[in-house]
Coordinates of C-alpha atoms and ligand atoms in Angstrom, one line a residue:
Chain A
M1 CA -0.1 -0.1 -0.2
R2 CA 2.8 2.5 0.9
D3 CA 4.9 1.3 -2.0
L4 CA 1.8 1.9 -4.3
L5 CA 1.5 5.4 -3.1
R6 CA 5.1 6.0 -3.6
R7 CA 5.2 5.1 -6.8
G8 CA 2.2 7.1 -7.4
R9 CA 3.7 9.9 -6.1
D10 CA 7.3 9.3 -8.3
M11 CA 4.9 9.1 -11.5
L12 CA 3.0 12.3 -10.4
F13 CA 6.5 13.7 -10.1
W14 CA 8.2 12.9 -13.5
G15 CA 4.8 13.2 -15.0
L16 CA 5.2 17.2 -13.9
C17 CA 8.9 17.1 -14.8
L18 CA 8.1 16.0 -18.5
L19 CA 5.3 18.3 -18.4
A20 CA 7.5 21.3 -17.8
L21 CA 10.2 19.9 -20.3
A22 CA 7.7 20.0 -22.9
L23 CA 6.1 23.8 -22.2
V24 CA 9.9 24.8 -22.4
I25 CA 10.5 22.9 -25.9
A26 CA 7.4 23.1 -27.5
P27 CA 7.6 26.8 -28.2
S28 CA 11.4 26.5 -29.8
L29 CA 9.6 23.5 -32.1
A30 CA 6.8 25.9 -32.8
I31 CA 8.7 28.3 -34.2
I32 CA 11.0 25.3 -35.7
A33 CA 8.0 24.3 -37.2
S34 CA 6.2 27.4 -38.3
L35 CA 9.4 28.9 -40.0
L36 CA 9.9 25.4 -42.0
Q37 CA 6.2 25.8 -42.9
Q38 CA 6.5 29.3 -44.3
S39 CA 9.7 28.8 -46.4
W40 CA 9.2 25.4 -47.9
P41 CA 8.2 26.9 -51.2
A42 CA 11.3 29.2 -51.2
L43 CA 14.0 26.8 -50.0
N44 CA 16.2 26.2 -52.6
I45 CA 19.5 27.1 -54.5
N46 CA 17.9 30.6 -55.6
L47 CA 18.5 31.8 -52.1
F48 CA 21.9 31.3 -51.9
T49 CA 22.5 32.6 -55.9
N50 CA 20.1 35.8 -56.1
T51 CA 19.8 38.9 -54.0
T52 CA 17.3 40.2 -52.3
A53 CA 16.4 42.0 -55.4
T54 CA 15.3 38.6 -57.2
N55 CA 13.8 37.1 -54.1
G56 CA 17.6 35.4 -52.7
L57 CA 19.3 36.0 -49.9
Q58 CA 22.9 35.9 -51.4
N59 CA 23.4 39.7 -50.5
A60 CA 22.0 39.1 -47.0
I61 CA 24.0 36.2 -46.0
L62 CA 27.1 37.7 -47.1
G63 CA 26.5 41.0 -45.1
S64 CA 25.3 38.8 -41.7
L65 CA 28.9 36.9 -42.2
L66 CA 31.0 40.2 -43.0
L67 CA 29.1 41.8 -39.3
M68 CA 30.2 38.7 -37.8
A69 CA 33.7 39.0 -39.0
G70 CA 34.0 42.3 -37.9
I71 CA 33.2 41.8 -34.6
L72 CA 35.2 39.4 -34.3
V73 CA 38.0 41.3 -35.1
V74 CA 37.0 44.4 -33.1
A75 CA 35.0 43.1 -30.3
G76 CA 36.9 40.3 -29.5
P77 CA 40.3 41.7 -29.1
I78 CA 39.1 44.9 -27.2
G79 CA 36.9 42.7 -25.0
I80 CA 39.6 40.0 -24.1
A81 CA 42.0 42.7 -23.2
G82 CA 39.4 44.1 -21.0
G83 CA 38.8 41.2 -19.1
I84 CA 42.8 40.5 -19.1
Y85 CA 43.2 44.1 -17.2
L86 CA 40.0 43.7 -15.0
A87 CA 41.2 40.1 -13.9
E88 CA 45.1 40.6 -13.8
F89 CA 45.9 44.7 -13.6
A90 CA 43.5 47.2 -12.7
P91 CA 43.6 48.1 -8.7
P92 CA 41.0 47.5 -6.9
T93 CA 39.2 50.6 -7.4
R94 CA 39.7 51.2 -10.7
A95 CA 38.6 48.0 -11.7
G96 CA 35.3 48.4 -9.7
I97 CA 34.8 51.8 -11.9
L98 CA 35.4 49.7 -15.4
R99 CA 33.0 47.3 -14.2
L100 CA 30.3 49.6 -13.6
G101 CA 31.0 50.9 -17.1
Y102 CA 30.8 48.1 -18.7
E103 CA 27.9 46.4 -16.7
T104 CA 26.2 50.4 -17.5
L105 CA 26.9 49.3 -21.6
A106 CA 25.4 46.0 -20.7
G107 CA 21.8 47.6 -19.8
I108 CA 21.3 50.1 -22.7
P109 CA 19.0 48.8 -24.9
S110 CA 20.6 48.2 -28.4
I111 CA 18.3 50.6 -30.3
I112 CA 20.0 53.3 -28.5
I113 CA 23.2 52.2 -29.6
G114 CA 22.4 51.9 -33.2
F115 CA 20.9 55.7 -32.6
V116 CA 23.8 57.0 -31.0
G117 CA 26.0 55.3 -33.8
Y118 CA 23.4 56.8 -36.1
I119 CA 24.3 60.8 -34.5
V120 CA 27.9 60.2 -33.9
L121 CA 29.0 58.3 -36.6
A122 CA 26.7 58.6 -39.7
Q123 CA 25.8 62.2 -39.3
E124 CA 28.5 63.9 -37.4
L125 CA 31.0 61.9 -38.6
H126 CA 29.8 62.0 -42.1
W127 CA 30.1 58.2 -42.4
G128 CA 26.7 57.4 -44.0
F129 CA 25.3 54.4 -43.5
S130 CA 28.9 52.1 -43.0
L131 CA 29.9 48.9 -42.6
L132 CA 32.5 49.9 -40.1
A133 CA 29.5 52.0 -38.2
A134 CA 27.2 49.0 -37.8
I135 CA 30.6 46.6 -36.8
L136 CA 31.2 49.4 -34.1
A137 CA 27.5 49.6 -32.8
L138 CA 27.5 45.6 -32.3
S139 CA 30.7 45.8 -30.9
A140 CA 29.6 48.1 -28.3
I141 CA 26.4 45.7 -27.7
V142 CA 28.4 42.7 -27.2
L143 CA 31.7 43.7 -25.5
P144 CA 30.5 43.8 -22.1
Y145 CA 30.1 40.2 -22.8
V146 CA 33.1 39.3 -24.4
V147 CA 34.8 41.4 -21.1
K148 CA 32.9 39.7 -18.6
T149 CA 33.5 36.0 -19.5
T150 CA 37.5 36.7 -20.2
E151 CA 37.4 37.9 -16.8
V152 CA 35.4 35.3 -15.2
A153 CA 37.8 32.4 -17.0
L154 CA 40.8 33.9 -15.6
L155 CA 39.5 34.2 -11.9
Q156 CA 38.5 31.1 -12.5
V157 CA 42.0 29.3 -12.7
P158 CA 43.1 27.5 -10.0
A159 CA 44.9 30.2 -7.3
T160 CA 47.8 27.2 -7.2
L161 CA 48.9 27.9 -10.4
R162 CA 49.5 31.6 -10.0
D163 CA 50.9 30.6 -6.8
A164 CA 53.5 28.9 -9.0
A165 CA 53.9 31.1 -11.5
V166 CA 54.0 34.1 -8.7
A167 CA 56.5 32.2 -6.4
L168 CA 59.0 31.6 -9.0
G169 CA 59.3 35.1 -9.5
L170 CA 58.1 35.0 -13.4
P171 CA 57.2 38.3 -14.4
R172 CA 53.2 38.9 -14.1
I173 CA 52.7 38.9 -18.0
T174 CA 54.8 35.8 -18.3
T175 CA 52.3 34.3 -15.4
L176 CA 49.7 35.3 -17.4
R177 CA 50.6 33.4 -20.9
R178 CA 52.1 30.8 -19.4
A179 CA 49.9 30.0 -16.2
L180 CA 46.7 31.5 -16.3
L181 CA 45.7 32.1 -19.8
P182 CA 46.1 28.2 -21.4
P183 CA 43.6 26.8 -19.1
A184 CA 41.3 30.2 -19.5
I185 CA 41.3 30.1 -23.4
P186 CA 38.6 27.5 -24.2
A187 CA 36.2 29.5 -22.0
I188 CA 37.1 32.8 -23.3
A189 CA 36.3 31.3 -27.0
S190 CA 33.1 30.0 -26.0
G191 CA 32.1 33.2 -24.7
V192 CA 33.3 35.4 -27.9
V193 CA 31.3 32.7 -30.1
V194 CA 28.3 33.3 -27.4
A195 CA 29.1 37.3 -28.7
L196 CA 28.8 36.1 -32.1
A197 CA 25.4 34.9 -31.5
I198 CA 23.8 37.6 -29.5
A199 CA 25.0 39.9 -32.4
V200 CA 23.2 37.6 -35.4
G201 CA 19.9 38.2 -33.9
E202 CA 20.3 42.3 -33.4
T203 CA 19.0 44.5 -36.1
A204 CA 17.8 47.7 -34.6
P205 CA 21.2 49.0 -34.3
L206 CA 21.9 47.9 -37.8
L207 CA 18.6 49.8 -39.1
Y208 CA 20.7 53.4 -38.0
T209 CA 23.8 52.3 -39.0
V210 CA 24.2 50.5 -42.2
G211 CA 20.8 50.6 -43.6
F212 CA 20.0 48.2 -46.3
T213 CA 20.9 47.5 -50.1
S214 CA 19.9 44.6 -51.9
Q215 CA 23.6 44.6 -53.4
D216 CA 26.4 42.5 -52.5
P217 CA 28.0 43.9 -49.6
T218 CA 31.4 45.7 -50.5
L219 CA 34.4 45.7 -48.3
S220 CA 34.4 49.5 -47.6
L221 CA 34.2 50.6 -44.6
F222 CA 31.8 53.9 -45.4
Q223 CA 29.5 55.1 -47.1
H224 CA 28.1 52.0 -48.3
P225 CA 24.9 50.5 -47.0
I226 CA 24.6 46.4 -46.7
G227 CA 22.2 43.5 -46.4
Y228 CA 21.8 41.3 -43.3
L229 CA 19.4 38.6 -42.3
T230 CA 17.2 40.0 -39.6
Y231 CA 16.2 43.1 -42.0
V232 CA 14.8 40.9 -44.4
V233 CA 12.7 39.1 -41.8
Y234 CA 11.0 42.9 -41.0
L235 CA 10.5 43.6 -44.0
N236 CA 9.4 41.4 -46.0
A237 CA 6.8 40.4 -43.7
T238 CA 5.0 44.0 -44.5
L239 CA 5.0 43.1 -48.5
P240 CA 2.4 41.8 -50.3
T241 CA 3.4 38.5 -52.2
K242 CA 3.7 35.1 -50.7
L243 CA 7.3 34.9 -52.4
E244 CA 8.3 37.5 -50.2
H245 CA 6.7 36.2 -46.9
E246 CA 8.5 32.7 -47.7
V247 CA 11.5 34.2 -48.2
A248 CA 11.4 36.3 -45.1
G249 CA 10.5 32.7 -43.1
A250 CA 13.8 31.5 -45.2
A251 CA 15.8 34.2 -43.7
G252 CA 14.5 33.3 -40.0
L253 CA 15.6 29.6 -40.8
L254 CA 19.1 30.7 -41.7
I255 CA 19.8 32.7 -38.3
L256 CA 18.3 30.2 -36.6
V257 CA 20.8 27.5 -38.2
M258 CA 23.7 30.0 -37.5
L259 CA 22.5 30.7 -33.9
L260 CA 22.3 26.9 -33.5
A261 CA 25.8 26.3 -35.2
L262 CA 27.3 28.8 -32.8
I263 CA 25.3 27.6 -29.8
G264 CA 26.9 23.7 -31.1
L265 CA 30.3 25.7 -31.3
G266 CA 30.2 27.2 -28.0
R267 CA 29.1 23.8 -26.5
L268 CA 32.3 22.2 -28.1
V269 CA 34.6 24.9 -26.8
A270 CA 33.4 24.7 -23.3
R271 CA 33.5 20.9 -23.1
R272 CA 36.9 21.0 -24.1
A273 CA 37.3 23.5 -20.9
A274 CA 36.2 21.5 -18.6
R275 CA 38.1 18.5 -19.9
Y276 CA 41.1 20.7 -19.7
A277 CA 40.2 21.7 -16.2
A278 CA 39.7 18.7 -14.7
Q279 CA 43.3 17.8 -15.4
L280 CA 44.7 20.8 -13.4
P281 CA 45.7 21.1 -10.0
S282 CA 42.4 22.7 -7.6
Chain B
M1 CA 72.3 41.2 -4.5
L2 CA 68.5 41.6 -3.1
S3 CA 68.3 45.0 -3.4
S4 CA 69.1 47.2 -6.1
G5 CA 70.8 49.8 -3.7
R6 CA 74.2 49.2 -1.4
H7 CA 73.9 46.1 0.7
L8 CA 72.8 47.1 4.0
G9 CA 73.9 45.6 7.2
V10 CA 70.7 46.3 9.0
A11 CA 70.3 42.9 11.0
D12 CA 71.7 44.9 14.0
V13 CA 68.3 44.7 15.7
V14 CA 68.9 40.7 15.5
G15 CA 72.1 40.8 15.2
S16 CA 74.0 40.3 11.8
N17 CA 74.9 36.9 12.3
L18 CA 75.0 35.1 8.7
D19 CA 74.9 31.7 9.8
W20 CA 71.3 32.5 10.1
T21 CA 70.1 33.3 6.9
V22 CA 66.2 33.6 7.5
Q23 CA 65.5 35.3 10.3
L24 CA 62.2 36.7 11.9
D25 CA 61.9 39.4 13.9
E26 CA 59.0 40.0 15.7
V27 CA 56.6 38.9 12.6
R28 CA 53.0 40.0 12.8
V29 CA 50.8 39.1 9.6
G30 CA 47.1 40.2 9.7
F31 CA 44.6 40.1 6.9
G32 CA 42.3 43.0 7.4
P33 CA 41.7 43.1 11.3
K34 CA 42.1 39.4 11.4
Q35 CA 45.6 38.7 12.8
I36 CA 46.9 35.5 12.3
L37 CA 50.3 35.8 13.0
K38 CA 51.1 37.3 16.7
G39 CA 54.9 38.3 16.7
I40 CA 57.1 35.8 15.3
S41 CA 60.4 35.5 16.3
A42 CA 62.7 32.9 15.2
N43 CA 66.2 32.0 13.3
L44 CA 66.3 29.8 10.7
P45 CA 69.5 28.4 10.1
K46 CA 71.7 27.8 6.9
G47 CA 72.3 24.3 5.9
K48 CA 69.7 22.9 8.0
V49 CA 66.0 21.3 8.3
T50 CA 63.9 23.7 10.1
A51 CA 60.3 21.6 10.3
I52 CA 57.4 24.2 11.5
I53 CA 55.0 22.2 13.1
G54 CA 51.5 23.1 14.7
P55 CA 48.0 22.4 14.5
T56 CA 45.7 23.2 11.7
G57 CA 45.1 26.7 11.5
C58 CA 48.1 28.2 13.5
G59 CA 49.5 30.3 10.8
K60 CA 52.5 27.7 9.5
T61 CA 50.9 28.6 5.4
T62 CA 50.8 32.2 6.0
L63 CA 54.1 32.7 7.7
L64 CA 55.7 30.7 5.0
R65 CA 54.1 32.6 2.1
S66 CA 55.3 35.5 3.9
I67 CA 58.6 34.7 3.4
N68 CA 59.0 34.8 -0.5
R69 CA 55.7 37.6 -0.3
L70 CA 53.3 35.6 -2.0
H71 CA 50.7 37.3 0.2
D72 CA 51.6 41.0 -1.5
R73 CA 48.6 41.3 -3.8
R74 CA 46.1 39.7 -1.4
P75 CA 43.6 42.5 -0.3
G76 CA 43.9 43.7 3.7
F77 CA 47.2 41.8 3.8
N78 CA 49.3 43.7 6.6
L79 CA 52.8 42.7 8.0
K80 CA 54.9 44.0 10.8
G81 CA 57.8 43.4 12.3
R82 CA 60.6 42.2 9.7
I83 CA 61.9 39.2 7.5
L84 CA 65.6 39.4 6.8
L85 CA 67.1 37.4 4.5
D86 CA 71.3 37.5 5.0
G87 CA 70.4 40.7 7.2
E88 CA 68.6 42.3 4.4
S89 CA 65.0 42.9 5.0
I90 CA 62.5 40.9 2.2
Y91 CA 59.9 44.0 2.8
A92 CA 62.2 47.0 2.2
G93 CA 60.8 49.2 -0.5
S94 CA 64.1 48.7 -2.3
T95 CA 64.1 44.7 -2.4
D96 CA 63.6 43.4 -6.0
V97 CA 60.9 41.3 -5.2
R98 CA 61.2 39.0 -8.3
E99 CA 64.5 38.6 -7.5
L100 CA 64.1 37.5 -4.0
R101 CA 61.3 34.8 -5.1
R102 CA 63.8 33.3 -7.3
R103 CA 66.5 33.1 -3.9
V104 CA 63.3 32.3 -2.3
G105 CA 62.0 28.8 -3.9
M106 CA 58.2 26.8 -3.2
L107 CA 56.8 24.0 -3.2
F108 CA 53.2 23.7 -2.4
Q109 CA 51.0 21.5 -0.5
R110 CA 49.5 20.0 -4.0
P111 CA 51.4 19.7 -7.1
N112 CA 50.8 22.8 -9.5
P113 CA 53.0 21.9 -12.8
F114 CA 52.2 24.9 -15.3
P115 CA 49.8 24.3 -18.3
Q116 CA 53.3 23.7 -20.2
S117 CA 55.5 21.0 -21.6
I118 CA 57.5 18.8 -19.0
R119 CA 60.5 20.6 -20.3
E120 CA 59.4 24.3 -20.4
N121 CA 58.1 23.6 -16.5
I122 CA 61.4 23.5 -15.7
S123 CA 63.2 25.7 -18.1
L124 CA 60.7 28.6 -17.7
G125 CA 62.1 30.4 -14.8
A126 CA 65.2 29.7 -15.5
R127 CA 65.3 31.1 -18.7
I128 CA 63.4 34.1 -17.6
H129 CA 66.1 35.1 -15.0
G130 CA 68.6 34.5 -17.4
L131 CA 70.3 31.8 -15.8
W132 CA 69.9 29.2 -18.5
S133 CA 70.7 30.3 -21.8
R134 CA 68.8 28.1 -24.9
A135 CA 71.6 26.0 -25.4
D136 CA 71.6 24.9 -21.9
V137 CA 68.3 24.1 -21.9
S138 CA 68.4 20.2 -23.0
T139 CA 71.7 19.3 -20.6
K140 CA 70.2 21.4 -17.7
T141 CA 66.5 19.9 -17.8
E142 CA 67.8 16.3 -18.0
Y143 CA 70.3 17.0 -15.3
L144 CA 67.7 18.4 -13.1
L145 CA 65.1 15.6 -14.5
R146 CA 67.7 12.9 -13.1
E147 CA 68.3 14.7 -9.3
V148 CA 64.7 14.4 -8.8
G149 CA 64.2 11.1 -10.2
L150 CA 62.2 11.9 -12.9
W151 CA 64.2 11.0 -15.7
D152 CA 63.4 7.7 -16.5
A153 CA 60.0 8.0 -16.0
V154 CA 59.6 11.1 -18.7
H155 CA 62.8 11.4 -20.9
D156 CA 60.5 10.3 -23.8
R157 CA 57.6 12.6 -23.4
L158 CA 59.3 16.0 -22.3
S159 CA 57.5 18.2 -24.7
S160 CA 54.0 16.7 -23.6
T161 CA 51.7 17.4 -20.7
P162 CA 52.7 16.9 -17.2
F163 CA 48.9 17.0 -16.1
S164 CA 49.5 12.7 -17.4
L165 CA 52.2 12.2 -14.6
S166 CA 51.4 11.0 -11.2
G167 CA 50.5 13.3 -8.5
G168 CA 53.8 12.6 -6.6
Q169 CA 55.6 12.6 -10.2
Q170 CA 54.3 15.7 -10.3
Q171 CA 55.0 17.6 -6.9
L172 CA 59.0 16.0 -8.0
L173 CA 58.7 18.2 -11.4
C174 CA 57.4 20.9 -9.7
M175 CA 60.8 20.4 -7.2
A176 CA 63.0 20.1 -10.2
R177 CA 61.3 23.4 -11.3
V178 CA 62.3 25.4 -8.4
L179 CA 66.0 23.8 -8.3
A180 CA 66.5 25.2 -11.6
V181 CA 66.2 29.1 -10.5
E182 CA 69.0 28.0 -7.8
P183 CA 67.4 29.0 -4.7
N184 CA 69.3 29.9 -1.4
V185 CA 66.1 29.2 0.6
L186 CA 63.6 26.5 -0.4
L187 CA 59.9 27.0 1.6
L188 CA 57.9 23.2 1.5
D189 CA 54.3 23.4 2.7
E190 CA 53.1 19.9 3.6
P191 CA 54.6 19.0 0.0
T192 CA 53.9 15.3 0.5
S193 CA 50.7 15.2 1.9
S194 CA 48.9 14.4 -1.2
L195 CA 51.4 11.9 -2.2
D196 CA 52.0 8.1 -2.6
P197 CA 54.8 6.7 -0.2
H198 CA 57.4 6.4 -2.9
S199 CA 57.1 9.8 -3.8
T200 CA 57.3 11.0 0.2
T201 CA 60.4 9.1 0.6
R202 CA 62.0 10.5 -2.5
I203 CA 61.1 14.1 -1.8
E204 CA 62.5 13.6 1.8
E205 CA 65.5 11.9 0.5
L206 CA 65.7 15.4 -1.8
I207 CA 65.5 17.3 1.4
A208 CA 68.2 16.0 3.4
G209 CA 70.6 16.1 -0.2
L210 CA 69.7 19.8 -0.4
K211 CA 70.0 21.1 2.8
E212 CA 73.8 21.4 2.5
K213 CA 73.5 24.0 -0.3
M214 CA 70.2 25.8 1.3
T215 CA 67.8 27.1 3.8
V216 CA 65.0 24.3 4.2
I217 CA 62.1 25.4 5.7
F218 CA 59.5 22.6 5.8
V219 CA 56.6 22.7 7.0
T220 CA 54.8 19.6 7.9
H221 CA 51.7 18.1 10.2
N222 CA 52.9 15.0 10.1
L223 CA 55.9 14.6 13.8
Q224 CA 57.1 11.7 12.3
Q225 CA 58.1 13.4 9.4
A226 CA 59.5 16.0 10.9
A227 CA 61.5 13.9 13.5
R228 CA 62.6 12.5 10.4
C229 CA 63.8 14.7 8.4
A230 CA 64.4 18.2 10.5
D231 CA 67.7 19.3 12.5
E232 CA 65.5 22.1 14.1
I233 CA 61.9 22.6 15.2
L234 CA 59.7 25.7 15.2
F235 CA 56.2 24.9 17.1
L236 CA 53.4 27.3 16.4
E237 CA 50.2 27.6 18.6
Q238 CA 47.3 30.2 17.3
G239 CA 49.8 32.5 15.6
E240 CA 52.8 32.6 18.1
V241 CA 56.3 30.6 19.1
V242 CA 55.6 28.1 21.7
E243 CA 59.1 26.6 21.4
Q244 CA 62.1 26.3 19.2
A245 CA 64.5 23.3 19.6
P246 CA 67.1 20.9 18.1
V247 CA 64.7 18.1 17.1
K248 CA 66.0 15.7 19.5
Q249 CA 65.5 17.9 22.4
F250 CA 62.6 18.7 20.9
F251 CA 61.0 15.1 21.2
D252 CA 62.6 13.7 24.0
D253 CA 62.5 16.9 26.6
P254 CA 60.2 19.7 25.1
A255 CA 60.9 22.8 27.6
D256 CA 57.2 23.9 27.4
P257 CA 54.2 21.9 28.5
R258 CA 52.0 22.7 25.6
S259 CA 55.1 21.0 23.1
R260 CA 54.5 18.0 25.3
A261 CA 50.9 17.8 25.1
Y262 CA 51.3 18.4 21.2
I263 CA 53.7 15.5 21.0
S264 CA 52.3 13.0 23.3
G265 CA 49.1 12.8 21.5
W266 CA 51.8 11.4 18.4
A267 CA 53.9 8.9 20.0
V268 CA 56.7 9.5 18.2
Ligands
ADP1 N1 43.3 35.3 3.4 C1 42.9 35.2 4.2 N2 42.2 35.9 5.3 C2 41.9 35.4 6.1 N3 41.9 34.9 7.1 C3 42.8 33.9 6.2 C4 43.5 34.2 5.0 N4 44.2 33.1 5.1 C5 44.3 32.3 6.0 N5 43.5 32.7 6.8 C6 43.1 32.2 8.7 O1 44.4 32.4 9.6 C7 44.7 31.0 9.7 C8 46.4 30.4 9.8 O2 45.9 29.8 8.3 P1 47.2 29.1 7.7 O3 48.4 29.6 7.7 O4 46.8 28.2 6.1 O5 47.1 27.9 9.0 P2 47.9 26.3 8.5 O6 48.5 26.1 7.3 O7 48.6 26.3 10.0 O8 46.9 25.0 9.2 C9 43.2 30.2 9.6 O9 42.8 30.5 10.6 C10 42.7 30.6 8.3 O10 41.5 30.8 8.3
MG2 MG1 48.9 25.1 5.9

């Protein structure tokens, strides 16, 4: 009797767990399903060979990749250097001020960052719609994230490793390079990957800074608008024909695929980090 | 030379006797308001092994880390009194801290090799301190690995990671890493507490051999080990020196009743 009761309670518990899981997963599955259904007829090679002028996505895909590359070049090094400075070199008060700074930056809505970028870069500096302005605006959005992950990654390196280097009389820069960075690198890299994923989904700051064009992007940093995927989702949804709606769905699907790829990559790097950490002294 | 300036014979308070290489002069260490060491005075003689013993939390690690300035960057750290190395105060403004740390080597409770190759673990410090040229690396690395008894185990994988070695082997590698920078003082913080008996014996043999060349300060919670390895015993309780005595005298006929009580629990 008691056994039966416990069995019943167990089943109820697991049932609730499954229900919760379903509630979490269902929306994601529903979104993917509806995107697939929406875009089905448009999913063909034309997406990659045509530009948005002729209901393809070539220019938008290239533009999104270009923006990601730009973030990698700008936010990556600056954010990593900032995190290293905070974790290893900044005196406590200055570190406190800097932390307050990046936490504030992290709290600013992206549309405001885009607006400021528009006023300062596009107008004041006469950059016009500009790839560089967009990269800077997106970098400002993801920078706090990169700084934070780098700082945390370094602070999580076992103290015994730092002790070993300091006790040996190694200079701080050698301590950093030879003892602290190697175990922190996987976590830093997965932070950068997540930063890219955040940036891929942004639209608002791009509307202001880089505009949109259905021509393929060029590498010129100033006075040239470029296309990107999120804009297509936004614009095509407002257009009249069914084909245009299908292309919007396809663009959404591509963003999702990129996100999943980035998240998968981040997981992979993080897994390496965990394996590495297991070997380190605690 | 420890300090960048003129050699100052500043040991007049404790007496400038170079037979004592490490002199602790009323050393008080605190973190913020918390006082850990409450006025430690002791002379740790050159060419001898001094074992620091005492109950957990009495301040052994704190004292050891003070001797190569490992607390420097810790918030709230404050030190009063003086620690003299060959008569010079190591907390003086003129102290070259990196050179001090080269001269005062330290082996920790847990092995902590660098995430670098086995070879680089040993050569990194010596190269940075300008003791080895690039051409020295392979012969001197081999010499040190033979010295600590690791050569046969690792000679065919010098370029690979040290993390696949056993804990004992890693600690021996750390010992080789310290010896590579030619220290004058060796600080050991319970270096065998996590090791297998074989590696423990190897470390103890090394200590016995090294004391001719350097001052060895050896923290251990194991009284048998202290009796085996040490020449002098420094017994601490709650951040204070209870007794310092030659090893035989300390265990046969301790002067302080607290020492007697402490060792009677162990039956050496
Ligand atoms: N950074 C620190 N801040 C505050 N208290 C500390 C710090 N480090 C050690 N202590 C305290 O100092 C005392 C002595 O510690 P420790 O030197 O590690 O003792 P032992 O090595 O003899 O076991 C302990 O009570 C410990 O809690
Ligand atoms: Mg201790």
